[in-house]
Every structure is written in structure tokens, then in C-alpha cells.
PDB file of C-alpha atoms in Angstrom:
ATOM      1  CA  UNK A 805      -6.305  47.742 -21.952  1.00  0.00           C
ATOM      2  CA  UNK A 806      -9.962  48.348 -21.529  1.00  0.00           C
ATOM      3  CA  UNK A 807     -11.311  47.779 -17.955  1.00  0.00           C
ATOM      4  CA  UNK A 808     -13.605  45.040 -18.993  1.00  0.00           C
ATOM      5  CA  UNK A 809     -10.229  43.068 -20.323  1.00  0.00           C
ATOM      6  CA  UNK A 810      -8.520  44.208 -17.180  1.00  0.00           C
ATOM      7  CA  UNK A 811     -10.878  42.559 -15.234  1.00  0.00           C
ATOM      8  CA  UNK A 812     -10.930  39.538 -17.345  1.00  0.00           C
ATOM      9  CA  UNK A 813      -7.170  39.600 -17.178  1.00  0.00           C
ATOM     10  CA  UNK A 814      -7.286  39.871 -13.110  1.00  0.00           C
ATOM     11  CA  UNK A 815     -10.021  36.928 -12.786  1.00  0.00           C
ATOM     12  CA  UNK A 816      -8.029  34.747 -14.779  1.00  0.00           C
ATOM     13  CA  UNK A 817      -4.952  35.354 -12.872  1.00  0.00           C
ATOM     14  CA  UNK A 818      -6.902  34.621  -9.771  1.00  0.00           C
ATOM     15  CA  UNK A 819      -8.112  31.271 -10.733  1.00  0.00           C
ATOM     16  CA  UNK A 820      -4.977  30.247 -12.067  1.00  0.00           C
ATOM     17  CA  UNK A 821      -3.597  31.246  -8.469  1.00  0.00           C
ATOM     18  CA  UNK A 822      -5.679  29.393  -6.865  1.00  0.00           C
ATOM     19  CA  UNK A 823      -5.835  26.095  -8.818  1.00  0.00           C
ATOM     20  CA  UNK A 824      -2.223  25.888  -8.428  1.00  0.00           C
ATOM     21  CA  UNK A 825      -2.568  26.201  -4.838  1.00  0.00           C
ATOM     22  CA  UNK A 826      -5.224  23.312  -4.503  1.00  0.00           C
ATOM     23  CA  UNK A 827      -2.797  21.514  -6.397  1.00  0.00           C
ATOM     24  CA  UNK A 828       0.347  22.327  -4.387  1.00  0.00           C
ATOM     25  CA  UNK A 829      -1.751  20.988  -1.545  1.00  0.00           C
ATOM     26  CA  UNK A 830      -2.728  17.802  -2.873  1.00  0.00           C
ATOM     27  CA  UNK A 831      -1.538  14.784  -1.217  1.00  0.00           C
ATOM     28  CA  UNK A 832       1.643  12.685  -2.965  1.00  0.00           C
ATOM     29  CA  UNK A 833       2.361   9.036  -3.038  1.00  0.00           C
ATOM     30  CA  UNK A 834       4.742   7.196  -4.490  1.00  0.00           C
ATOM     31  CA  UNK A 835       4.034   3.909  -6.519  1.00  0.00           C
ATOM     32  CA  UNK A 836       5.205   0.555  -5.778  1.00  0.00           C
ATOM     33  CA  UNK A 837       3.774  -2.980  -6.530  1.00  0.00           C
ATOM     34  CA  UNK A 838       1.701  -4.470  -3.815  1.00  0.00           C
ATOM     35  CA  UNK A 839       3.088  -7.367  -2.789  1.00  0.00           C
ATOM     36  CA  UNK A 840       2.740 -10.514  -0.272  1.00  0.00           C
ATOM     37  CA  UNK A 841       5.466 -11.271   2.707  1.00  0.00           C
ATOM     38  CA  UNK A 842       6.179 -14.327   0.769  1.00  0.00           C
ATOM     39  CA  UNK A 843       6.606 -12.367  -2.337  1.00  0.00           C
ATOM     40  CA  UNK A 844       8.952  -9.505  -1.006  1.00  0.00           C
ATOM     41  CA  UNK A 845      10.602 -12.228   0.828  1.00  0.00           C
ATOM     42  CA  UNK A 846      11.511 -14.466  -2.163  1.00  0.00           C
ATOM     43  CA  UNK A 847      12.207 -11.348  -4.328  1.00  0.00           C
ATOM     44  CA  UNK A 848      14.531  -9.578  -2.212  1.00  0.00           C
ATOM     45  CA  UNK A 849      18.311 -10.373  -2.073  1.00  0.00           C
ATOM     46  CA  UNK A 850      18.457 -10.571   1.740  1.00  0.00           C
ATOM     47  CA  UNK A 851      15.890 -10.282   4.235  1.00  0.00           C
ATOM     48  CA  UNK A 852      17.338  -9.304   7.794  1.00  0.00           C
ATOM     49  CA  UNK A 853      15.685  -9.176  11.766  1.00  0.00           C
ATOM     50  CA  UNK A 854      17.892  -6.107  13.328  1.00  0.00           C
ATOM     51  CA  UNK A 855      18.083  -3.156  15.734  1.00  0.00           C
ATOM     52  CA  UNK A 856      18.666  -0.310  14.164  1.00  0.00           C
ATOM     53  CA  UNK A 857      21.653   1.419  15.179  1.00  0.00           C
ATOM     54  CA  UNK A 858      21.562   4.901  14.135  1.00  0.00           C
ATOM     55  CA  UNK A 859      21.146   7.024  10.480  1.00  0.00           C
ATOM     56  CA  UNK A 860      23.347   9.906   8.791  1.00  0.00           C
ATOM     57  CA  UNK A 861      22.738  12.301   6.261  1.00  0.00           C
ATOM     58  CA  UNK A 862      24.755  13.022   3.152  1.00  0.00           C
ATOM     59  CA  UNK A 863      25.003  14.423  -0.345  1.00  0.00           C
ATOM     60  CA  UNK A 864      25.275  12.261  -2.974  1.00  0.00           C
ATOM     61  CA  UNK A 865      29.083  12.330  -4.551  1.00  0.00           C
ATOM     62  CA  UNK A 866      27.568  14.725  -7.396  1.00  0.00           C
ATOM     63  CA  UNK A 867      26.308  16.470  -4.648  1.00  0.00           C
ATOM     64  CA  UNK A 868      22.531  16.307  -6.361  1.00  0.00           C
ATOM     65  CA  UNK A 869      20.128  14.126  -3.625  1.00  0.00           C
ATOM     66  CA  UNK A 870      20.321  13.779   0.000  1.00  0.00           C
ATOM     67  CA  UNK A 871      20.254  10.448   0.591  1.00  0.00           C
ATOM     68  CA  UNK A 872      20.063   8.858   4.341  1.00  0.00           C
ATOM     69  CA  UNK A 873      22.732   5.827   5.550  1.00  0.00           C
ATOM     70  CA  UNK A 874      21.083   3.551   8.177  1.00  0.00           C
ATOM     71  CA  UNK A 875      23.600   1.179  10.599  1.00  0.00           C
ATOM     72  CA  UNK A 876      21.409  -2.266  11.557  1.00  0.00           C
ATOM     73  CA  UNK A 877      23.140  -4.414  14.213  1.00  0.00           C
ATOM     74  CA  UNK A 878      22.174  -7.982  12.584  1.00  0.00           C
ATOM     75  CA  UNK A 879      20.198 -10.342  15.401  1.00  0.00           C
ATOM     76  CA  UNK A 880      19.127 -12.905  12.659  1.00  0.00           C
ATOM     77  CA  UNK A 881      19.834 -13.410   8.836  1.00  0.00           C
ATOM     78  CA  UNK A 882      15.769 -14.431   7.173  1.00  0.00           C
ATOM     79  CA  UNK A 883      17.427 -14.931   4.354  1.00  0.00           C
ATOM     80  CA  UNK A 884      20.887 -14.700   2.740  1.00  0.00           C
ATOM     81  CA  UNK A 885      23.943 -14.753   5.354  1.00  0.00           C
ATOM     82  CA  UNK A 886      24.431 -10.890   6.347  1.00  0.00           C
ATOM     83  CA  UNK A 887      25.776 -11.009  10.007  1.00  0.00           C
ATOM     84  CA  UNK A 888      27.304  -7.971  12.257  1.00  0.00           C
ATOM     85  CA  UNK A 889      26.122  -4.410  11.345  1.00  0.00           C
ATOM     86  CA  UNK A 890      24.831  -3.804   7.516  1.00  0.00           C
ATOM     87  CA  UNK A 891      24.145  -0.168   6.233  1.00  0.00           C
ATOM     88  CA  UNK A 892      20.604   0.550   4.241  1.00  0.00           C
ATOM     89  CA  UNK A 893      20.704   3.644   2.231  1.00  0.00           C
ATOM     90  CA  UNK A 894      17.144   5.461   1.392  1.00  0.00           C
ATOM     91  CA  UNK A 895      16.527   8.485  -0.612  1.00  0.00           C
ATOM     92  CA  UNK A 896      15.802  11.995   1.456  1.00  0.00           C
ATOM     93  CA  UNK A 897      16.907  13.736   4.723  1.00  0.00           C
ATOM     94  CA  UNK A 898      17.736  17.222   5.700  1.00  0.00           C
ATOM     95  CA  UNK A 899      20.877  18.959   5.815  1.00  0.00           C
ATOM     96  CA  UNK A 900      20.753  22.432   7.328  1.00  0.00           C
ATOM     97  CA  UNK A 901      18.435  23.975   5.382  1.00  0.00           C
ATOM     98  CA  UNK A 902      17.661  21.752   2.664  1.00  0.00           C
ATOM     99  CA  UNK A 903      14.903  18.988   3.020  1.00  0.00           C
ATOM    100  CA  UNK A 904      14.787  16.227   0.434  1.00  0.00           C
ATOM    101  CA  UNK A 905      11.371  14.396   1.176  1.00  0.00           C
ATOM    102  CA  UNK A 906      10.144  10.996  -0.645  1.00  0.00           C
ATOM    103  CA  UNK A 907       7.218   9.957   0.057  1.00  0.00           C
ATOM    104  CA  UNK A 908       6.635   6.388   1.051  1.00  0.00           C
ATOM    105  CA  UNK A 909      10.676   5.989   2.477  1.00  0.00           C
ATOM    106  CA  UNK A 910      11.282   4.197   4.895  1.00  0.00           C
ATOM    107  CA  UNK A 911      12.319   5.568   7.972  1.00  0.00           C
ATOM    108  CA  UNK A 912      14.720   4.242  10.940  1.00  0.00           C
ATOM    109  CA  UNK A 913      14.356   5.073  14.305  1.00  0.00           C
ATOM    110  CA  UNK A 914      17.602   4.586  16.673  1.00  0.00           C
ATOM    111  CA  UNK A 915      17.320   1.297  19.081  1.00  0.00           C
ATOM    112  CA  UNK A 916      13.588   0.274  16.809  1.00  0.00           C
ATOM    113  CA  UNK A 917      14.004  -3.364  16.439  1.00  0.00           C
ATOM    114  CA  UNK A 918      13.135  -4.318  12.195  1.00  0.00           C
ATOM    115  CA  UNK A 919      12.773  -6.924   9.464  1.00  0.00           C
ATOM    116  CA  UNK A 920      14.003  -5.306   6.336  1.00  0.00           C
ATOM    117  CA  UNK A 921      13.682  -6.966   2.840  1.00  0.00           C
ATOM    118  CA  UNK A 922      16.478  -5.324   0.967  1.00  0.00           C
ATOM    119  CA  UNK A 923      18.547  -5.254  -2.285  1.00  0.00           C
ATOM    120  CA  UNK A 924      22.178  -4.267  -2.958  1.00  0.00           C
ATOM    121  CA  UNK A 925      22.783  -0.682  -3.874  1.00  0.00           C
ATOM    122  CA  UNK A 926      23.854  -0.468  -7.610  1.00  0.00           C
ATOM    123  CA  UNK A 927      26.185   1.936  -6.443  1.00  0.00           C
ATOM    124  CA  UNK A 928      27.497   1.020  -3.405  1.00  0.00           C
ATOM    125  CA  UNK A 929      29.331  -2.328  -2.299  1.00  0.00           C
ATOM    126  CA  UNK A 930      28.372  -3.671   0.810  1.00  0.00           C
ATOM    127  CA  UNK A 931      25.116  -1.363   1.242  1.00  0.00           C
ATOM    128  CA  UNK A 932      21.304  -2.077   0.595  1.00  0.00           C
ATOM    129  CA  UNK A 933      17.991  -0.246  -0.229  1.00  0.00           C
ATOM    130  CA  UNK A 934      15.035  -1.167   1.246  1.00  0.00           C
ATOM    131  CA  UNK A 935      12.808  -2.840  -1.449  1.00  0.00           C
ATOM    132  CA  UNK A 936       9.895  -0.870  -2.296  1.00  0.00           C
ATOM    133  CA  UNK A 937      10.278   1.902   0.220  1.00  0.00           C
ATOM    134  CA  UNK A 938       8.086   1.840   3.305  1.00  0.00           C
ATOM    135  CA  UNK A 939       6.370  -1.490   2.477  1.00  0.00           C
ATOM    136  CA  UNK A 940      10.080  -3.558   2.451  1.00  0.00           C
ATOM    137  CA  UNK A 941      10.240  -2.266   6.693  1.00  0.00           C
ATOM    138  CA  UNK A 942       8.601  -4.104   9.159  1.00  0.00           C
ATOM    139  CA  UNK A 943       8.905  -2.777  12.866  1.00  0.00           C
ATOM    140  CA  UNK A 944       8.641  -5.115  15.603  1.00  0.00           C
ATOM    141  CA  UNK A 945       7.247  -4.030  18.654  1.00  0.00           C
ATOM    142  CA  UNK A 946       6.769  -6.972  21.608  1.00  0.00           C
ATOM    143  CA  UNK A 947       4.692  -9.636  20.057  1.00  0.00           C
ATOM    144  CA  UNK A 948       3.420  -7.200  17.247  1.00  0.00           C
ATOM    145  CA  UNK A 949       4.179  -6.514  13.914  1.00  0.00           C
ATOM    146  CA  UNK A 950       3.660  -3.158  12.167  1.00  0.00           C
ATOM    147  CA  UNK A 951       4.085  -1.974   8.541  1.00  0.00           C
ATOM    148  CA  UNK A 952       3.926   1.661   7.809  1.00  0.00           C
ATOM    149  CA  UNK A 953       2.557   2.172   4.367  1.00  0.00           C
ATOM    150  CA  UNK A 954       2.157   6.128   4.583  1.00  0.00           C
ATOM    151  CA  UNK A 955       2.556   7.802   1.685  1.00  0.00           C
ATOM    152  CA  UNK A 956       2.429   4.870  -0.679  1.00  0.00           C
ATOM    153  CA  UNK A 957       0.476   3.926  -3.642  1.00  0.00           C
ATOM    154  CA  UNK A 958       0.272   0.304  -3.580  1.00  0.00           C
ATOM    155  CA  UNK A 959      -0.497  -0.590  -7.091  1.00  0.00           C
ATOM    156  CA  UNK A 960      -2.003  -3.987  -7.784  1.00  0.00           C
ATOM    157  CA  UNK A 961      -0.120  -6.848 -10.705  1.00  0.00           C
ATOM    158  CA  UNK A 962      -2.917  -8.144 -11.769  1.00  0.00           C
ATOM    159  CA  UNK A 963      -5.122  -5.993 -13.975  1.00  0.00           C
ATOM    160  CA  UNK A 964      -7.732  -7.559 -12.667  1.00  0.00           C
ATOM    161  CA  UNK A 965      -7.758  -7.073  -8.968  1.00  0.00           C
ATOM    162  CA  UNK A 966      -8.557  -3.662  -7.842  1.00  0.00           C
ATOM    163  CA  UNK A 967      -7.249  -0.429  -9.066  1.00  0.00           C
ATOM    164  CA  UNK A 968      -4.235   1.178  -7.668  1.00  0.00           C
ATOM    165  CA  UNK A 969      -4.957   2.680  -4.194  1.00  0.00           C
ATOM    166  CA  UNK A 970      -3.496   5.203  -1.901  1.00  0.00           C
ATOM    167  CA  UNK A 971      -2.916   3.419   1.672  1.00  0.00           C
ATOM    168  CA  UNK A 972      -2.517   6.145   4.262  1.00  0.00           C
ATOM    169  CA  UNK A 973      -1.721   3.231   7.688  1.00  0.00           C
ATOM    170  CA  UNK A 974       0.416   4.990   9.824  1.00  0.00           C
ATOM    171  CA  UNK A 975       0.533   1.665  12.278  1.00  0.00           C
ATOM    172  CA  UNK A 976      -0.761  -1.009   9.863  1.00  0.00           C
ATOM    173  CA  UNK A 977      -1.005  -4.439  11.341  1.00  0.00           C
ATOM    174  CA  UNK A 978       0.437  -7.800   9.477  1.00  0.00           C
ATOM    175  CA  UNK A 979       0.565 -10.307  11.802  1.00  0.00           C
ATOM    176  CA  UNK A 980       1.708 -11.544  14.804  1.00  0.00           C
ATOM    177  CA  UNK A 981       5.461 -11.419  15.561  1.00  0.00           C
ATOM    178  CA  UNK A 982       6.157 -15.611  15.344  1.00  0.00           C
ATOM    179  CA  UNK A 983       3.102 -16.217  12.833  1.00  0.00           C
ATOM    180  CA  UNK A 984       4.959 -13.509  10.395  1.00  0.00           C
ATOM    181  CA  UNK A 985       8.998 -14.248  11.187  1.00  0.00           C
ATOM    182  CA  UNK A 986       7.536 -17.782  10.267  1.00  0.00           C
ATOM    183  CA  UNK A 987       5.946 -16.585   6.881  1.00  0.00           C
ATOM    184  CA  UNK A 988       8.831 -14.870   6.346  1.00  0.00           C
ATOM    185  CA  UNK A 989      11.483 -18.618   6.970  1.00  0.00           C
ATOM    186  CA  UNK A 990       9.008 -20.603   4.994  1.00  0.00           C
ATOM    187  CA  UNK A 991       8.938 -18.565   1.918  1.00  0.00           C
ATOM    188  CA  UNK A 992      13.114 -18.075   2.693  1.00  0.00           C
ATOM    189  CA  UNK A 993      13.219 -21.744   2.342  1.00  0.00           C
ATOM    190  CA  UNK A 994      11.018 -22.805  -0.380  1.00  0.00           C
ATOM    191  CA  UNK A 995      12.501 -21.161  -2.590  1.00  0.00           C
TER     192      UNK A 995
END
């Protein structure tokens, strides 16, 4: 190789490098359809007012994804009739070493006090997931309500309303506590 196609060789290298690097850094979301409390409310299988009790960490049985297991104690059914403790099972978690990560997830603090809108698991009898990740968890806190929509794309139905976006709300505020448990009985009810 001449030193002139060396260099060439080098420089291209370089910027390669370095473009994949930008790009390893770029910030991830995952998609889900932006929807209303009425609308996650009357499209969700049950919708449940807990305290979460505490999480675990697992393989999969092909031993291919993490996946986390969530215990909620059950202080009011919204809708559907789940009473006593129910277990909601999201993607990702760490064990040892290895750190599955999905961005958007929900995720369950011991003793946090939650309205989840949730779907059976496919897979598993008697558990849920939480419908469309972080957006289908609402924490609770005193007379607030608070939806954490880091890390989620929220894209819009309608074609016409505005393009998909990229909310980054680490404490986004819905509503009040009673204005959106109400919301959340009236859509439960008219439907």
C-alpha cells in the first residue's frame, strides 16, 4: 500500500469509529400508542389501585430474557375483580452480571402505592404485563398523580395529529388523585 492509500485507509477507519460511537450514544425509546386514561382504561383487561409489594428477577424458561416478577397487594379492583396480591411481569432486570434494559418499562418500587392498567401474560396464568410499558403505571403519591413516560416514544393514531414524539417526563403530572381514580371508574363503567 502506498502511503497516500494508507492514509486514506486510516481516515476512513477513523470516521467510521467515530460515527458508530455518536450512534452508540444516541438516546433509545421504545414505541407505544399514545393513549387517553379512558382509553388505556377501557382497553386493558384489568385496571388495579395497589401497593407494590416487592419484584424478583429471573431467566426466562429458555433461559433467553431477564424478565422482572412484581407482587401488588390489591387495595381496589378499577376494573375487572382481581383481589389479594396479583404478580405483573415486565421485560429486563439484572442478574449478576448481566443487565437486560428496555427502555420505557415500567418499574416498581417496594411499598410505592400504583394504578396499573394491565393485560394477561400469554404465557403465564394468573400473571399480567403492564400495557404499554411505562405509560400503563401510574404512581400515587398523597393527593398527586404521576406518570413516568421516560424512555418512551409516544406515537400518535391519528395521522393527522402530530408526529411521533420522544417524551423524556421523569415526574409527569396527570391529574389529581380523586379527579383521575374518577376518570379512571367512569370510563370502567361506561363501557
Amino acid at each position: 500500500m502506498t502511503t497516500l492509500t494508507t492514509l486514506r485507509y486510516v481516515l476512513r477507519s477513523r470516521a467510521v469509529a467515530l460515527s458508530l460511537a455518536v450512534a452508540s450514544t444516541a438516546t433509545f425509546a421504545s414505541s407505544v400508542v399514545s393513549e387517553s386514561v379512558e382509553q388505556m382504561t377501557v382497553s386493558s383487561s384489568i385496571v388495579v389501585r395497589g401497593r407494590v409489594i416487592d419484584s424478583a428477577v429471573n431467566w426466562d424458561a429458555s433461559k433467553s430474557r431477564i424478565w422482572t416478577w412484581t407482587r401488588i397487594s390489591v387495595e381496589e379492583s378499577l376494573k375487572g375483580s382481581a383481589k389479594g396480591t396479583i404478580t405483573v411481569k415486565q421485560p429486563g432486570g439484572q442478574i449478576g452480571d448481566v443487565v437486560e434494559s428496555v427502555d420505557g418499562a415500567a418499574r416498581f418500587v417496594p411499598g410505592e402505592e400504583v394504578v396499573v392498567f394491565l393485560e394477561q401474560a400469554r404465557d403465564e396464568p394468573g400473571t399480567f404485563i403492564v400495557r404499554a410499558l411505562g405509560a400503563g403505571k401510574v404512581k400515587l403519591v398523597g393527593s398527586r398523580v404521576i406518570r413516568n413516560l421516560d424512555g418512551l416514544n409516544l406515537v400518535e393514531p391519528n395521522a393527522q395529529q402530530a408526529a411521533a414524539h420522544i417524551v423524556g417526563c421523569a415526574q409527569c403530572a396527570v391529574d389529581t388523585r380523586e379527579t383521575f381514580l374518577a376518570r379512571v371508574r367512569k370510563a370502567a363503567r361506561d363501557q
